[in-house]
Amino acid sequence: MIYLFVGIAGSLGAMLRYGIGLAFYQADAAFPISTLLINLAGSFLLAWLTGFVFTKANLSTAVQSAIGTGFVGSFTTFSTLSVETVDLFHDERLLLAILYVLTSIIGGLTMSKLGYQTVVRDESR
Amino acid sequence: MSEIVFILVGIGGFVGAIARFAISQLVKRNFRFTIPAATVFVNVAGSFLLGLLNGLHVGEYILLLAGTGFCGAFTTFSTFKLEAVQLHLREQKRAFIFYTIFTYAGGIALAFVGYQLGMLFH
């Protein structure tokens, strides 16, 4: 049953990612901004959910897995990031490729940590 | 038309999320690694597969189903970052650095290999 929940939530996350990608789509775009924004937003969301919401709210493991692993996990993606980086290399946009990877590393860790720090602030009250 | 593309992405996402969850459960139950090996595996394997699909120049519908849907949901960025932050907070600095470098280097390198391999058979 838990697998079904994860699957349904995962399909919603994937469709939302695709929908946002369509909304941001520009044929002449030099930088994969849509994947980056989705990944950064999702990193914050998962850290906040895991560190704060799931520890406070009395949710079943199935619901937690569906939302965290299923929905947010599928909303964000790593394979697209890898392929987009390779595409930038192929287009000989080496600096953009490096910038993309660095923004993803630093931005992703920062957003994830920010999601966690929400907990610390709240618990210290 | 537009409904079909969303349904294809949704079906791929359904299977991809379940496959990722199943692998993480399997690894958690049977192994203990210093780095989150299940996430490394899905991210690196999924990057290879998406590179392969792109190199093969599969049709739009297959790319939406297997690429955007399956590979997109099979791999994950949010869990990768959360696990990295958790390693960092637990003062496991070496594991944190190794996890980050291994995922990016492995993912990008295998996406490239997959793409080249796909081009051979294209």
mmCIF file of C-alpha atoms in Angstrom:
data_model
loop_
_atom_site.group_PDB
_atom_site.id
_atom_site.type_symbol
_atom_site.label_atom_id
_atom_site.label_comp_id
_atom_site.label_asym_id
_atom_site.label_seq_id
_atom_site.Cartn_x
_atom_site.Cartn_y
_atom_site.Cartn_z
ATOM 1 C CA MET A 1 0.000 0.000 0.000
ATOM 2 C CA ILE A 2 2.833 2.368 0.936
ATOM 3 C CA TYR A 3 4.324 1.745 -2.537
ATOM 4 C CA LEU A 4 1.057 2.828 -4.162
ATOM 5 C CA PHE A 5 1.040 6.086 -2.147
ATOM 6 C CA VAL A 6 4.655 6.803 -3.099
ATOM 7 C CA GLY A 7 3.827 6.096 -6.758
ATOM 8 C CA ILE A 8 0.766 8.346 -6.895
ATOM 9 C CA ALA A 9 2.577 11.196 -5.129
ATOM 10 C CA GLY A 10 5.578 10.600 -7.391
ATOM 11 C CA SER A 11 3.460 10.930 -10.516
ATOM 12 C CA LEU A 12 2.069 14.244 -9.213
ATOM 13 C CA GLY A 13 5.582 15.525 -8.453
ATOM 14 C CA ALA A 14 6.809 14.545 -11.926
ATOM 15 C CA MET A 15 3.813 16.186 -13.646
ATOM 16 C CA LEU A 16 4.263 19.390 -11.639
ATOM 17 C CA ARG A 17 7.972 19.446 -12.585
ATOM 18 C CA TYR A 18 7.029 18.999 -16.240
ATOM 19 C CA GLY A 19 4.344 21.694 -16.035
ATOM 20 C CA ILE A 20 6.745 24.209 -14.486
ATOM 21 C CA GLY A 21 9.307 23.294 -17.161
ATOM 22 C CA LEU A 22 6.742 24.105 -19.871
ATOM 23 C CA ALA A 23 5.851 27.408 -18.223
ATOM 24 C CA PHE A 24 9.511 28.458 -18.063
ATOM 25 C CA TYR A 25 10.408 27.080 -21.487
ATOM 26 C CA GLN A 26 12.361 29.367 -23.804
ATOM 27 C CA ALA A 27 13.755 27.988 -27.045
ATOM 28 C CA ASP A 28 16.825 30.237 -26.862
ATOM 29 C CA ALA A 29 17.480 29.809 -23.146
ATOM 30 C CA ALA A 30 21.191 29.580 -22.370
ATOM 31 C CA PHE A 31 20.781 28.323 -18.814
ATOM 32 C CA PRO A 32 18.559 25.520 -17.408
ATOM 33 C CA ILE A 33 16.847 27.847 -14.935
ATOM 34 C CA SER A 34 13.691 25.756 -14.511
ATOM 35 C CA THR A 35 15.483 22.610 -13.236
ATOM 36 C CA LEU A 36 17.641 24.722 -10.953
ATOM 37 C CA LEU A 37 14.667 26.534 -9.366
ATOM 38 C CA ILE A 38 12.705 23.282 -8.959
ATOM 39 C CA ASN A 39 15.678 21.568 -7.319
ATOM 40 C CA LEU A 40 16.407 24.465 -4.968
ATOM 41 C CA ALA A 41 12.757 24.862 -3.928
ATOM 42 C CA GLY A 42 12.386 21.101 -3.445
ATOM 43 C CA SER A 43 15.550 20.905 -1.339
ATOM 44 C CA PHE A 44 14.183 23.497 1.051
ATOM 45 C CA LEU A 45 10.774 21.816 1.138
ATOM 46 C CA LEU A 46 12.072 18.301 1.884
ATOM 47 C CA ALA A 47 14.426 19.498 4.641
ATOM 48 C CA TRP A 48 11.650 21.547 6.232
ATOM 49 C CA LEU A 49 9.187 18.671 6.010
ATOM 50 C CA THR A 50 11.630 16.090 7.374
ATOM 51 C CA GLY A 51 13.093 18.222 10.135
ATOM 52 C CA PHE A 52 9.998 20.121 11.218
ATOM 53 C CA VAL A 53 6.618 18.989 9.896
ATOM 54 C CA PHE A 54 7.195 15.231 10.167
ATOM 55 C CA THR A 55 8.603 15.559 13.693
ATOM 56 C CA LYS A 56 5.674 17.703 14.902
ATOM 57 C CA ALA A 57 2.672 16.409 13.009
ATOM 58 C CA ASN A 58 1.476 12.927 13.752
ATOM 59 C CA LEU A 59 1.586 11.526 10.232
ATOM 60 C CA SER A 60 1.833 7.844 9.361
ATOM 61 C CA THR A 61 4.999 6.487 7.742
ATOM 62 C CA ALA A 62 3.020 5.904 4.553
ATOM 63 C CA VAL A 63 1.958 9.566 4.322
ATOM 64 C CA GLN A 64 5.470 10.801 5.183
ATOM 65 C CA SER A 65 7.003 8.574 2.495
ATOM 66 C CA ALA A 66 4.377 9.615 -0.033
ATOM 67 C CA ILE A 67 4.968 13.340 0.515
ATOM 68 C CA GLY A 68 8.745 13.310 1.092
ATOM 69 C CA THR A 69 10.090 10.449 -0.994
ATOM 70 C CA GLY A 70 7.232 10.342 -3.495
ATOM 71 C CA PHE A 71 6.134 13.897 -4.200
ATOM 72 C CA VAL A 72 9.181 16.053 -3.382
ATOM 73 C CA GLY A 73 11.637 13.317 -4.399
ATOM 74 C CA SER A 74 10.083 13.076 -7.871
ATOM 75 C CA PHE A 75 9.503 16.809 -8.196
ATOM 76 C CA THR A 76 13.257 17.355 -7.930
ATOM 77 C CA THR A 77 15.591 15.508 -10.270
ATOM 78 C CA PHE A 78 19.253 14.741 -10.711
ATOM 79 C CA SER A 79 19.295 13.043 -14.125
ATOM 80 C CA THR A 80 18.103 16.193 -15.908
ATOM 81 C CA LEU A 81 20.803 18.205 -14.133
ATOM 82 C CA SER A 82 23.479 15.742 -15.337
ATOM 83 C CA VAL A 83 22.236 15.748 -18.929
ATOM 84 C CA GLU A 84 21.835 19.541 -19.010
ATOM 85 C CA THR A 85 25.435 19.885 -17.801
ATOM 86 C CA VAL A 86 26.611 17.545 -20.586
ATOM 87 C CA ASP A 87 24.558 19.590 -23.084
ATOM 88 C CA LEU A 88 26.283 22.783 -21.934
ATOM 89 C CA PHE A 89 29.659 21.058 -22.463
ATOM 90 C CA HIS A 90 28.583 19.978 -25.934
ATOM 91 C CA ASP A 91 27.561 23.550 -26.750
ATOM 92 C CA GLU A 92 31.041 24.607 -25.565
ATOM 93 C CA ARG A 93 29.537 26.713 -22.832
ATOM 94 C CA LEU A 94 32.115 25.515 -20.327
ATOM 95 C CA LEU A 95 31.776 28.439 -17.938
ATOM 96 C CA LEU A 96 27.989 28.115 -17.858
ATOM 97 C CA ALA A 97 28.335 24.378 -17.165
ATOM 98 C CA ILE A 98 30.657 25.045 -14.234
ATOM 99 C CA LEU A 99 28.405 27.840 -12.994
ATOM 100 C CA TYR A 100 25.390 25.527 -13.206
ATOM 101 C CA VAL A 101 27.062 22.771 -11.176
ATOM 102 C CA LEU A 102 28.452 25.179 -8.559
ATOM 103 C CA THR A 103 25.087 26.943 -8.146
ATOM 104 C CA SER A 104 23.442 23.570 -7.761
ATOM 105 C CA ILE A 105 25.958 22.373 -5.126
ATOM 106 C CA ILE A 106 26.064 25.535 -3.031
ATOM 107 C CA GLY A 107 22.440 26.552 -3.578
ATOM 108 C CA GLY A 108 21.078 23.082 -2.895
ATOM 109 C CA LEU A 109 23.027 22.649 0.341
ATOM 110 C CA THR A 110 22.092 26.161 1.475
ATOM 111 C CA MET A 111 18.386 25.644 0.807
ATOM 112 C CA SER A 112 18.420 22.248 2.507
ATOM 113 C CA LYS A 113 20.200 23.662 5.562
ATOM 114 C CA LEU A 114 17.785 26.615 5.679
ATOM 115 C CA GLY A 115 14.924 24.130 5.784
ATOM 116 C CA TYR A 116 16.577 22.461 8.738
ATOM 117 C CA GLN A 117 17.297 25.715 10.553
ATOM 118 C CA THR A 118 13.595 26.517 10.569
ATOM 119 C CA VAL A 119 13.375 23.712 13.135
ATOM 120 C CA VAL A 120 16.115 25.065 15.373
ATOM 121 C CA ARG A 121 14.560 28.523 15.485
ATOM 122 C CA ASP A 122 11.119 27.207 16.249
ATOM 123 C CA GLU A 123 12.236 24.782 18.965
ATOM 124 C CA SER A 124 14.235 27.470 20.774
ATOM 125 C CA ARG A 125 11.107 29.526 21.430
ATOM 126 C CA MET B 1 -2.886 16.260 -26.808
ATOM 127 C CA SER B 2 -1.697 18.186 -23.781
ATOM 128 C CA GLU B 3 -3.467 15.698 -21.494
ATOM 129 C CA ILE B 4 -1.573 12.816 -23.111
ATOM 130 C CA VAL B 5 1.840 14.322 -22.457
ATOM 131 C CA PHE B 6 1.021 14.893 -18.788
ATOM 132 C CA ILE B 7 -0.313 11.340 -18.449
ATOM 133 C CA LEU B 8 2.905 9.955 -19.978
ATOM 134 C CA VAL B 9 5.035 11.953 -17.531
ATOM 135 C CA GLY B 10 2.730 10.856 -14.688
ATOM 136 C CA ILE B 11 2.999 7.152 -15.538
ATOM 137 C CA GLY B 12 6.786 7.386 -15.819
ATOM 138 C CA GLY B 13 6.903 9.304 -12.535
ATOM 139 C CA PHE B 14 4.726 6.685 -10.827
ATOM 140 C CA VAL B 15 7.097 3.855 -11.780
ATOM 141 C CA GLY B 16 10.256 5.926 -11.173
ATOM 142 C CA ALA B 17 9.242 6.980 -7.646
ATOM 143 C CA ILE B 18 8.289 3.414 -6.669
ATOM 144 C CA ALA B 19 11.546 2.027 -8.095
ATOM 145 C CA ARG B 20 13.599 4.616 -6.157
ATOM 146 C CA PHE B 21 11.663 3.915 -2.955
ATOM 147 C CA ALA B 22 12.047 0.136 -3.382
ATOM 148 C CA ILE B 23 15.814 0.432 -3.922
ATOM 149 C CA SER B 24 16.243 2.676 -0.884
ATOM 150 C CA GLN B 25 14.222 0.262 1.303
ATOM 151 C CA LEU B 26 16.209 -2.708 0.005
ATOM 152 C CA VAL B 27 19.585 -1.064 0.624
ATOM 153 C CA LYS B 28 18.559 0.246 4.071
ATOM 154 C CA ARG B 29 17.460 -3.224 5.181
ATOM 155 C CA ASN B 30 20.481 -5.136 3.918
ATOM 156 C CA PHE B 31 23.528 -2.888 3.956
ATOM 157 C CA ARG B 32 25.251 -0.231 5.998
ATOM 158 C CA PHE B 33 27.322 2.263 4.056
ATOM 159 C CA THR B 34 28.986 5.430 5.306
ATOM 160 C CA ILE B 35 27.431 7.341 2.425
ATOM 161 C CA PRO B 36 23.785 7.034 1.268
ATOM 162 C CA ALA B 37 24.527 4.394 -1.380
ATOM 163 C CA ALA B 38 20.924 3.972 -2.589
ATOM 164 C CA THR B 39 20.680 7.648 -3.566
ATOM 165 C CA VAL B 40 24.083 7.512 -5.260
ATOM 166 C CA PHE B 41 22.933 4.491 -7.247
ATOM 167 C CA VAL B 42 19.609 5.933 -8.443
ATOM 168 C CA ASN B 43 21.143 9.300 -9.335
ATOM 169 C CA VAL B 44 24.089 7.863 -11.240
ATOM 170 C CA ALA B 45 22.096 5.091 -12.973
ATOM 171 C CA GLY B 46 19.262 7.481 -13.843
ATOM 172 C CA SER B 47 21.721 10.002 -15.278
ATOM 173 C CA PHE B 48 23.183 7.272 -17.507
ATOM 174 C CA LEU B 49 19.744 6.206 -18.707
ATOM 175 C CA LEU B 50 18.614 9.760 -19.476
ATOM 176 C CA GLY B 51 21.859 10.408 -21.343
ATOM 177 C CA LEU B 52 21.299 7.201 -23.311
ATOM 178 C CA LEU B 53 17.718 8.190 -24.219
ATOM 179 C CA ASN B 54 18.943 11.587 -25.411
ATOM 180 C CA GLY B 55 21.774 10.052 -27.438
ATOM 181 C CA LEU B 56 19.399 7.578 -29.055
ATOM 182 C CA HIS B 57 17.150 10.513 -29.988
ATOM 183 C CA VAL B 58 14.034 8.592 -29.006
ATOM 184 C CA GLY B 59 10.706 10.091 -30.002
ATOM 185 C CA GLU B 60 8.959 12.806 -28.011
ATOM 186 C CA TYR B 61 6.479 10.480 -26.309
ATOM 187 C CA ILE B 62 9.088 7.930 -25.236
ATOM 188 C CA LEU B 63 11.282 10.728 -23.923
ATOM 189 C CA LEU B 64 8.386 12.099 -21.870
ATOM 190 C CA LEU B 65 7.501 8.673 -20.461
ATOM 191 C CA ALA B 66 10.971 7.220 -19.846
ATOM 192 C CA GLY B 67 13.003 10.444 -19.603
ATOM 193 C CA THR B 68 11.020 13.257 -17.971
ATOM 194 C CA GLY B 69 8.743 10.826 -16.139
ATOM 195 C CA PHE B 70 10.764 7.778 -15.155
ATOM 196 C CA CYS B 71 14.377 9.070 -15.017
ATOM 197 C CA GLY B 72 13.228 12.406 -13.592
ATOM 198 C CA ALA B 73 11.403 10.748 -10.703
ATOM 199 C CA PHE B 74 13.829 7.816 -10.268
ATOM 200 C CA THR B 75 16.611 10.315 -9.577
ATOM 201 C CA THR B 76 16.248 12.942 -6.880
ATOM 202 C CA PHE B 77 17.954 16.156 -5.895
ATOM 203 C CA SER B 78 16.127 17.002 -2.659
ATOM 204 C CA THR B 79 16.966 13.711 -0.901
ATOM 205 C CA PHE B 80 20.576 13.955 -2.110
ATOM 206 C CA LYS B 81 20.944 17.419 -0.561
ATOM 207 C CA LEU B 82 19.141 16.522 2.656
ATOM 208 C CA GLU B 83 21.353 13.480 3.198
ATOM 209 C CA ALA B 84 24.447 15.589 2.474
ATOM 210 C CA VAL B 85 23.368 18.213 5.031
ATOM 211 C CA GLN B 86 22.677 15.463 7.584
ATOM 212 C CA LEU B 87 26.192 14.059 7.053
ATOM 213 C CA HIS B 88 27.608 17.550 7.488
ATOM 214 C CA LEU B 89 25.643 18.140 10.705
ATOM 215 C CA ARG B 90 26.855 14.796 12.067
ATOM 216 C CA GLU B 91 30.404 16.032 11.494
ATOM 217 C CA GLN B 92 31.045 13.322 8.914
ATOM 218 C CA LYS B 93 32.957 15.767 6.740
ATOM 219 C CA ARG B 94 34.773 13.208 4.632
ATOM 220 C CA ALA B 95 31.604 11.279 3.856
ATOM 221 C CA PHE B 96 29.870 14.582 3.048
ATOM 222 C CA ILE B 97 32.582 15.633 0.581
ATOM 223 C CA PHE B 98 32.877 12.169 -0.945
ATOM 224 C CA TYR B 99 29.101 11.859 -1.337
ATOM 225 C CA THR B 100 28.833 15.244 -3.091
ATOM 226 C CA ILE B 101 31.797 14.755 -5.429
ATOM 227 C CA PHE B 102 30.931 11.146 -6.247
ATOM 228 C CA THR B 103 27.317 11.985 -7.135
ATOM 229 C CA TYR B 104 28.132 14.960 -9.365
ATOM 230 C CA ALA B 105 31.185 13.429 -11.033
ATOM 231 C CA GLY B 106 29.496 10.043 -11.471
ATOM 232 C CA GLY B 107 26.184 11.481 -12.653
ATOM 233 C CA ILE B 108 27.680 13.874 -15.200
ATOM 234 C CA ALA B 109 30.277 11.350 -16.452
ATOM 235 C CA LEU B 110 27.682 8.608 -16.903
ATOM 236 C CA ALA B 111 25.218 10.967 -18.573
ATOM 237 C CA PHE B 112 28.020 11.725 -21.042
ATOM 238 C CA VAL B 113 28.859 8.021 -21.542
ATOM 239 C CA GLY B 114 25.165 7.213 -21.978
ATOM 240 C CA TYR B 115 24.800 9.983 -24.536
ATOM 241 C CA GLN B 116 27.822 8.819 -26.559
ATOM 242 C CA LEU B 117 26.647 5.213 -26.401
ATOM 243 C CA GLY B 118 23.198 6.266 -27.582
ATOM 244 C CA MET B 119 24.707 8.190 -30.486
ATOM 245 C CA LEU B 120 26.512 4.999 -31.615
ATOM 246 C CA PHE B 121 23.213 3.183 -31.989
ATOM 247 C CA HIS B 122 21.257 6.161 -33.234
#
